[in-house]
Each structure stands twice: as C-alpha cells, then as structure tokens.
Tab-separated table of C-alpha atoms in Angstrom:
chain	number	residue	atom	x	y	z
A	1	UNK	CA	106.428	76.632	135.908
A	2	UNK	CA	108.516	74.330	134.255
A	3	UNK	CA	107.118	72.457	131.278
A	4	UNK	CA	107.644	68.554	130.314
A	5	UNK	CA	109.765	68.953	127.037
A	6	UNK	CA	108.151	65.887	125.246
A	7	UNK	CA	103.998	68.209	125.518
A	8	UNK	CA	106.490	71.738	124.572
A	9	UNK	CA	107.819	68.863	121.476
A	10	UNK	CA	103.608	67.702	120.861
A	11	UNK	CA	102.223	71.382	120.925
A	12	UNK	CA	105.059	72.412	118.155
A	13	UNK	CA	104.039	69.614	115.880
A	14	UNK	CA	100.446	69.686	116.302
A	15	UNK	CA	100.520	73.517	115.589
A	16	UNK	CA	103.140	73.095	112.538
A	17	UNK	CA	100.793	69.990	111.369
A	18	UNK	CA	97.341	72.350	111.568
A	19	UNK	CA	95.699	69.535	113.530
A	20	UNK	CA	95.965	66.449	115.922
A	21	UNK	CA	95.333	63.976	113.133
A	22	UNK	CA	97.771	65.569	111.277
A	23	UNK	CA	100.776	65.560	113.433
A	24	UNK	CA	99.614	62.146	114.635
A	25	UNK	CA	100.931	61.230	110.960
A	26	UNK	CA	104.278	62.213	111.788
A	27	UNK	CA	104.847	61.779	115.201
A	28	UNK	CA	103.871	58.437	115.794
A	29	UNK	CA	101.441	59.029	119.129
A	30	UNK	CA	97.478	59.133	118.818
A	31	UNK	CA	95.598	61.889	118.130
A	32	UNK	CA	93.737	61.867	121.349
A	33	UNK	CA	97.342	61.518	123.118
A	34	UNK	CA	98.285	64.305	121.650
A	35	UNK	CA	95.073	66.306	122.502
A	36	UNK	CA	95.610	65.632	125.869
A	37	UNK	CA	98.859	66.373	126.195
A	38	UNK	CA	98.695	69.593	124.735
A	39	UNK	CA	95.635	70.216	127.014
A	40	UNK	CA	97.994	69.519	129.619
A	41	UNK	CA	100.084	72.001	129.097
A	42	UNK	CA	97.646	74.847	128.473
A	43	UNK	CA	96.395	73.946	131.757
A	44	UNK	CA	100.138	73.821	133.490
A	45	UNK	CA	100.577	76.859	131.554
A	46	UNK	CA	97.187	78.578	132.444
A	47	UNK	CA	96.909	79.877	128.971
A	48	UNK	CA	95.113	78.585	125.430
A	49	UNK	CA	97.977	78.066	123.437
A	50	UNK	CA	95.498	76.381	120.528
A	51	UNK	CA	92.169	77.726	118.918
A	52	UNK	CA	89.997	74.390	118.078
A	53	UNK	CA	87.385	74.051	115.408
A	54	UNK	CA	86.121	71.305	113.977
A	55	UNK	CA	88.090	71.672	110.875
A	56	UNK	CA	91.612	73.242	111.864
A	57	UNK	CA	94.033	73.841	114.824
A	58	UNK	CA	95.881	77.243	114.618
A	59	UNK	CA	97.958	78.789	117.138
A	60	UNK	CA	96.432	81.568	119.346
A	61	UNK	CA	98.605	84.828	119.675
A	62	UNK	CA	100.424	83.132	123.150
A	63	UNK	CA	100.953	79.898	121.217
A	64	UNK	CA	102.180	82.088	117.957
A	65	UNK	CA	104.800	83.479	120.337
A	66	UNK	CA	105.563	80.541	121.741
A	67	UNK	CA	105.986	78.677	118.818
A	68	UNK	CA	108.206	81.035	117.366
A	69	UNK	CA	110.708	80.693	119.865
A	70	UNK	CA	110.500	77.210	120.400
A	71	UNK	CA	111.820	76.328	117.528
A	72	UNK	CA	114.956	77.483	117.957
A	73	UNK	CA	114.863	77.010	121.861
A	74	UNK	CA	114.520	72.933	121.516
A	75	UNK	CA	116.991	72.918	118.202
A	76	UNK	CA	119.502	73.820	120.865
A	77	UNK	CA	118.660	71.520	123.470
A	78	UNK	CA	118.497	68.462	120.534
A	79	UNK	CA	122.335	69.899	119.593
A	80	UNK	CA	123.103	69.723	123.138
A	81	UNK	CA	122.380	66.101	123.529
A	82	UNK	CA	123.500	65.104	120.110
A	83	UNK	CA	127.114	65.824	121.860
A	84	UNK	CA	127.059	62.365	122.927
A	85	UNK	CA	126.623	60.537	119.563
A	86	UNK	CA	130.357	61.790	119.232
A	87	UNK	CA	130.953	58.709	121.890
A	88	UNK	CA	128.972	56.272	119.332
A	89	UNK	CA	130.236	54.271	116.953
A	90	UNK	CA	128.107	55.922	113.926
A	91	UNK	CA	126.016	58.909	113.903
A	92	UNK	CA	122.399	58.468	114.705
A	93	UNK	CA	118.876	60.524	114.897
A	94	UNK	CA	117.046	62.808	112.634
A	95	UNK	CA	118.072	65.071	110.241
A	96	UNK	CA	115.173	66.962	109.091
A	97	UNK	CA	115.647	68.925	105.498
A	98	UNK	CA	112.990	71.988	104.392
A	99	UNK	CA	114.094	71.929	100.310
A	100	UNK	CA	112.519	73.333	97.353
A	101	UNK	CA	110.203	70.617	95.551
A	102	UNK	CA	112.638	70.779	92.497
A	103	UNK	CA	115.395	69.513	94.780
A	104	UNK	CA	113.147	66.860	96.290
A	105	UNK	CA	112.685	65.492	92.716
A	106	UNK	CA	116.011	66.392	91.177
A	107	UNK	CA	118.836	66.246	93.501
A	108	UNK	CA	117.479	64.217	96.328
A	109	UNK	CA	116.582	61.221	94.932
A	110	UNK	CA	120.162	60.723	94.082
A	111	UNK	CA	121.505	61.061	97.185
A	112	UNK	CA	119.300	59.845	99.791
A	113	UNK	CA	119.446	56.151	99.018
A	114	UNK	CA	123.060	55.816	99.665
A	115	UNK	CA	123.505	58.393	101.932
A	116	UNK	CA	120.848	55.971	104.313
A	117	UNK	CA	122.172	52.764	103.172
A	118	UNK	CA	125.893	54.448	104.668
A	119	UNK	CA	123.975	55.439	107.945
A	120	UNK	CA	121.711	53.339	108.696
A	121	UNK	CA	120.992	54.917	112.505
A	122	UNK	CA	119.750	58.363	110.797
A	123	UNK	CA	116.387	58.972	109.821
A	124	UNK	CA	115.680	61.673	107.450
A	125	UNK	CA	112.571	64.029	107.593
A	126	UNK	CA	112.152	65.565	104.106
A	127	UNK	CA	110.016	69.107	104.088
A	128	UNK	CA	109.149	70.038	100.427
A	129	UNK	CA	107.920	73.624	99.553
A	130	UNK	CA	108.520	76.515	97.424
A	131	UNK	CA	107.998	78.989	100.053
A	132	UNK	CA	111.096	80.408	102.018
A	133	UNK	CA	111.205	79.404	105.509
A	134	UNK	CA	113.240	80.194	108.444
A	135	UNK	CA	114.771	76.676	108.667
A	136	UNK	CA	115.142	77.415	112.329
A	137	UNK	CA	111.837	78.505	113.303
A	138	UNK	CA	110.654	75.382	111.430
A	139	UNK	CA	112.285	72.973	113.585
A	140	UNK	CA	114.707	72.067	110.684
A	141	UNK	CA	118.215	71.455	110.704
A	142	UNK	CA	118.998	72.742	107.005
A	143	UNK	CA	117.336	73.494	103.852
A	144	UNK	CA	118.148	73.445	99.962
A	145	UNK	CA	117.510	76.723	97.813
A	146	UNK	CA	119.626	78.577	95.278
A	147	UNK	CA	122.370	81.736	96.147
A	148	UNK	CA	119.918	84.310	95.450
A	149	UNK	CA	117.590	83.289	98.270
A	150	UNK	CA	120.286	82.251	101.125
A	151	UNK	CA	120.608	84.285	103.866
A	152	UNK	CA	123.706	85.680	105.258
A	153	UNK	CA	124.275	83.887	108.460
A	154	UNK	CA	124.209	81.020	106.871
A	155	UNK	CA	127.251	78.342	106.436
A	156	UNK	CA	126.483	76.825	102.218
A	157	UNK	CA	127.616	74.083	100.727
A	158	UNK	CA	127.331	73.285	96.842
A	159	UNK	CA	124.821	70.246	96.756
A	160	UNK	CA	123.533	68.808	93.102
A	161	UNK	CA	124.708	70.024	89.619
A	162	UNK	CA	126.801	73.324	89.466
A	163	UNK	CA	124.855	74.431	86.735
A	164	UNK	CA	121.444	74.137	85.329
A	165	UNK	CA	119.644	75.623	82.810
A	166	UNK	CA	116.067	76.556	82.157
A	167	UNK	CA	114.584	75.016	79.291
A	168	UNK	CA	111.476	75.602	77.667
A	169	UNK	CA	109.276	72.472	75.239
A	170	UNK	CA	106.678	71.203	73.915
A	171	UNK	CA	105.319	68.255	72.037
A	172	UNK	CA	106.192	67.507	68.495
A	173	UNK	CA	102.462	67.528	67.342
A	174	UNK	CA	102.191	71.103	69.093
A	175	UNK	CA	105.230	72.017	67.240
A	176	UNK	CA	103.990	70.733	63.525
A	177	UNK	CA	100.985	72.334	64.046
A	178	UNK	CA	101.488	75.759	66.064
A	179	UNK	CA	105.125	76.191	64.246
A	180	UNK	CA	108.728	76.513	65.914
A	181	UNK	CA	109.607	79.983	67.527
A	182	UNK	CA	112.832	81.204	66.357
A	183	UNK	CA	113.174	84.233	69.188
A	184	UNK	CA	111.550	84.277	72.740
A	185	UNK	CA	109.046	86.923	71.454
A	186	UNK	CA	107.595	84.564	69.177
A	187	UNK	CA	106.226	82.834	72.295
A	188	UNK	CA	103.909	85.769	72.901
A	189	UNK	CA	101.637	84.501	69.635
A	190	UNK	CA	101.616	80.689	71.327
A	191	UNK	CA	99.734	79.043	74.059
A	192	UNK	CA	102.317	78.923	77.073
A	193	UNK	CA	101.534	77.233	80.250
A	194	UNK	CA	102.769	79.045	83.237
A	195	UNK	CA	103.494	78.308	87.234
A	196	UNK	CA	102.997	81.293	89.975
A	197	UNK	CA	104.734	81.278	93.425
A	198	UNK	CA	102.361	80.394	96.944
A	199	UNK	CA	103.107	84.746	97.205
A	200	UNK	CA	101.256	85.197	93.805
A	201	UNK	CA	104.345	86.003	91.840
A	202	UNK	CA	104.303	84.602	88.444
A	203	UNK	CA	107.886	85.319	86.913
A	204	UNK	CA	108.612	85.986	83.468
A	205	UNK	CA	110.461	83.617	80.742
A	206	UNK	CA	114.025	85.047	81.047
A	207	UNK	CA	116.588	83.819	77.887
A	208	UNK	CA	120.155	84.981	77.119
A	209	UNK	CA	122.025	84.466	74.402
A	210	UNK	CA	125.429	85.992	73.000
A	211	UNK	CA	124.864	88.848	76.141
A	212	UNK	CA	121.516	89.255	74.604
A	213	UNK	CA	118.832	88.915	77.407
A	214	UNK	CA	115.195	89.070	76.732
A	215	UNK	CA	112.273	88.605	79.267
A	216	UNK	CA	109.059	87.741	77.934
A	217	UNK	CA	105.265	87.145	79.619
A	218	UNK	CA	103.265	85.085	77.853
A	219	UNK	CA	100.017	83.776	77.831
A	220	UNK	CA	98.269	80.355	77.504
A	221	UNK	CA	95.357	78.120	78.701
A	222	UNK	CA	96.864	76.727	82.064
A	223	UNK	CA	98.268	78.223	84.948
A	224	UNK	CA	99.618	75.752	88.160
A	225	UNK	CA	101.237	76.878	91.243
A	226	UNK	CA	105.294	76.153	91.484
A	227	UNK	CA	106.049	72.486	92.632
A	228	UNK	CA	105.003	69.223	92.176
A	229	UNK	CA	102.087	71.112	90.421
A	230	UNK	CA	104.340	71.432	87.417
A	231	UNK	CA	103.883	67.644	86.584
A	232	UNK	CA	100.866	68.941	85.493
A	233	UNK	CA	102.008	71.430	83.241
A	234	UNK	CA	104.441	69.132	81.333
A	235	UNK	CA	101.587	66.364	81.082
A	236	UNK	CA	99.677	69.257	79.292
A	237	UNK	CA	102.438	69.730	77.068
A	238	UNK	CA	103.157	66.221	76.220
A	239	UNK	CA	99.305	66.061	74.828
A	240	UNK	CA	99.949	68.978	72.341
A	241	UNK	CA	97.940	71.640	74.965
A	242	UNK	CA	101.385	74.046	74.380
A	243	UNK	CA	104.941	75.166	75.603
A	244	UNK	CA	106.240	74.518	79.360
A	245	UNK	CA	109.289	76.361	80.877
A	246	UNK	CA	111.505	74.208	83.449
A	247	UNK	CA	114.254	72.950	84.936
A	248	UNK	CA	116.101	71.212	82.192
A	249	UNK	CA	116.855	68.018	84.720
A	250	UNK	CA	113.067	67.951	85.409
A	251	UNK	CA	112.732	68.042	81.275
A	252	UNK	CA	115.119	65.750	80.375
A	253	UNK	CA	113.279	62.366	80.920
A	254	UNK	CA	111.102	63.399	77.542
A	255	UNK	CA	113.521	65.179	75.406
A	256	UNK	CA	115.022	61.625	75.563
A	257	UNK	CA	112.182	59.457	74.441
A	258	UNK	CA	111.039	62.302	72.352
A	259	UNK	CA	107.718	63.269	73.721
A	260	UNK	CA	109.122	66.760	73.930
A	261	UNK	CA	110.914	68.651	71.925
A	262	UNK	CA	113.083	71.232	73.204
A	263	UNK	CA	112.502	74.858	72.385
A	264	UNK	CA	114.579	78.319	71.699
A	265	UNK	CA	117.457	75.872	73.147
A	266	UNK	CA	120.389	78.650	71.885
A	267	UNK	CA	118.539	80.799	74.239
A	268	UNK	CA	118.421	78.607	77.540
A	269	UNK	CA	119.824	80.765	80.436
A	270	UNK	CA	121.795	79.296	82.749
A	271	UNK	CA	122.448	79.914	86.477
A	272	UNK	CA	124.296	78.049	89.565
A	273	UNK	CA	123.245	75.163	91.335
A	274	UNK	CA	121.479	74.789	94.415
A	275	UNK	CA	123.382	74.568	97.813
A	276	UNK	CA	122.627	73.211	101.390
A	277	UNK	CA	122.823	75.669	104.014
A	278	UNK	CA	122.726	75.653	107.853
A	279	UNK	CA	123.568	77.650	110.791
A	280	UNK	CA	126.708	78.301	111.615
A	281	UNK	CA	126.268	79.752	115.323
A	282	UNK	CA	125.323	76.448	117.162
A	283	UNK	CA	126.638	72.946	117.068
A	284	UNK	CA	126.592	70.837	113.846
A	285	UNK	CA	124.151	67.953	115.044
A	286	UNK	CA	125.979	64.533	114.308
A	287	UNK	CA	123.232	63.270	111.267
A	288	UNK	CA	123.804	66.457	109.703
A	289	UNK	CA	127.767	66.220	109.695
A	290	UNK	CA	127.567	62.965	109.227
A	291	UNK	CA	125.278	64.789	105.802
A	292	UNK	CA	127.370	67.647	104.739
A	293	UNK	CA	130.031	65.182	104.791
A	294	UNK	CA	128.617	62.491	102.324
A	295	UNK	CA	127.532	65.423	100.257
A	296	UNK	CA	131.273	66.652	100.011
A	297	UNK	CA	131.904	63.578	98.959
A	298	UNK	CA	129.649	62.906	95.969
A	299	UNK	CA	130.029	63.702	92.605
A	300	UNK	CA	128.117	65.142	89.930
C-alpha cells in the first residue's frame, strides 16, 4: 500500500534521533504525534518497523531495511521538488551538512553567518561527528572531511584553509618544569594527552621535517575521544597536566595570549585542507548550489 510521505519522513527521524523525544527536538511535532504517526504506519504497513523500551527506540530488522533505503529514496523526491525553487526569486529550504567536529569549530563558523545573512530563505541543519557516514543514507545533502576519507563518486570542492598543520603544546609552567623536547621521541619520557576515534583507533603523533618523518605513541594521564572532547584535552594542558596534539587553527587562540606554548614546531606536518563533497548522480538541490556557490566565492 502506498504510504503518506510526511509518517515515511517521522519514522526516519525518530529512528535516526533513537527516540520520540528526541526527534521531537528537531522536527518540530510532539512526541506523542510522532508516536502515533509512526504507529500508523506500522499498522498501514502491517509490520513493527520500531522496537520500544522505556529507554531507547531502535529500528527492527524491517525498519533497518527500510531506513536504509529511505534515505536516499526521499533525497530524490526533495531534489525533485526543489526543481521549482529555480522559478523563485532566491533559493530556499534546508541544506543539511554531516561535517567533522573540527570543521564545525574551525571552518564553519566563518562561513555560516554570511552565507545565511545572503540567503535568508535557507535553513541549515548542521550534523557534527567524527565518524564517516554515508551522507546519503543519513538524509544529508553533503558533508565536510579531508581527501583521504572521500569517496569516489563523489563531486569535492576545496572548503576552509588549503593547508593546515598539526601542532602539538603545552603550558609554559609544564614546559619550565617537565623541560622542552628537542625531537618527537623525547615526547615518549613526558605526560601526553591523547584522543581515540568512536572505532577505538587512537593514531600516533606523526612529524616531518627536512623528509625526515617520525611517528611516535606516547603516553600520559588523559585520554578523550576525537571531537568536541578535545576542549578537554587542551584545558588539561593549559593547567600544566602535559602536551596536546591538534589542529593548529583549533591551537591558535592560546599560542596568542600565551597560555600555550607551541612544541617541536620545526617538526609540524602538514597536509591539505578539508573539502565539501556531494553527489554527483542526482540534482544539485537549490540551498546547496546556492552553498557550493558562496563557498567558491570566499576566501581564505
């Protein structure tokens, strides 16, 4: 039977969202309009799509399946209608972004305010997480993430600086009293406060310098996951509790008022920017042109 496409649109936010209350947060409708909707259409349906406890919503295998290719399905029909903003005056809707949370702090910030102040019609939904994703299967229109983790259908275009570097710090005090390394192996004898990756990953302190490359796994009294947890990390390190390895962008705030002090800097490595990426085998929806465009446009 055919299904109403605004209960397919509730199910696939409820079951992103883990729970009613949850994707009532995002959507705008009730939780209990939501529960019944999606009640509705297990019962149109004649199949749980949900499993309910009193603590979580998760998908059941039919509403795994489903979800899977809903994504996709209703990203198509949502390109399909956004034919008509063409006939507008100015693009309008939702552009939802899935970006890494070091884009969300670093590149973001700089282009969101005028990009919405220029388009005042689009609303932008802002997904932050270290994990990859299908950007699809998520429901999103594009993502954010660096060359080595784009895939190859993909249409990429350079967002943010060109190039970074990763630097590594620590506070002055730390420094006085722990002493300055002079070559990343010298980290190995000091207290170095690490991130690990959602998969359990925790990658090693990579520096290069003069085609010298050394990779290095040190130890210290604090470990956070990757992301916003990393605020953590550097708070550590501004109190003297020992070296932190990051984005240089995310570092620079404190080199400048000098409650850290940069570290092995020679030996920084450096690597390409990020870059936004999208399919290329449907139709560009109108916010994100309207996106890609402004991007092309700014300079940093």
């Amino acid at each position: 039977m055919a299904s109403d496409l605004g209960d397919l649109q509730a199910f696939m936010a409820v079951a992103r969202a883990g729970g009613f209350r949850q994707a009532a947060r995002t959507t705008g409708f009730s939780a209990s309009s939501l529960s019944e909707t999606v009640r509705r259409l297990e019962s149109g349906l004649g199949v749980r799509l949900l499993n309910r406890t009193t603590r979580s919503v998760a998908p059941t295998e039919a509403g795994a399946r489903l979800l899977e290719r809903l994504g996709p399905a209703l990203g198509e029909v949502e390109a399909a209608l956004d034919v008509v903003n063409g006939f507008r005056g100015r693009p309008a809707g939702t552009l939802r972004l899935n970006v890494p949370v070091v884009a969300a702090k670093l590149v973001l910030p700089r282009l969101l305010p005028p990009f919405l102040a220029a388009y005042p019609d689009i609303r932008v939904e802002v997904t932050a997480e270290d994990s990859f994703v299908d950007i699809l299967a998520s429901g999103c229109d594009a993502g954010i993430r660096y060359d080595e983790r784009l895939e190859q259908d993909m249409i990429a275009v350079p967002i943010g600086p060109r190039r970074q570097r990763f630097a590594t710090a620590a506070a002055p005090a730390y420094l006085d009293r722990r002493g300055r390394p002079g070559h990343p192996r010298d980290l190995l004898d000091h207290a170095c406060l690490r991130g690990r990756f959602a998969s359990g990953s925790m990658p090693p302190w990579d520096f290069e310098r003069n085609g010298e490359t050394v990779s290095v796994d040190p130890t210290g009294p604090l470990l956070v996951s990757t992301g916003t947890a990393m605020d953590l990390a550097v708070s550590v390190a501004v109190d003297g509790g020992g070296i932190v390895s990051l984005f240089e962008d995310w570092l620079r705030p404190y080199f400048d008022d000098g409650r850290l002090e940069p570290v092995l800097e020679p030996w920084w490595q450096e690597f390409s920017g990020p870059f936004l990426y999208y399919p290329g085998r449907r139709l560009t929806p109108a916010p994100l042109r309207a996106f890609i465009d402004f991007v092309d446009g700014m300079r940093w």
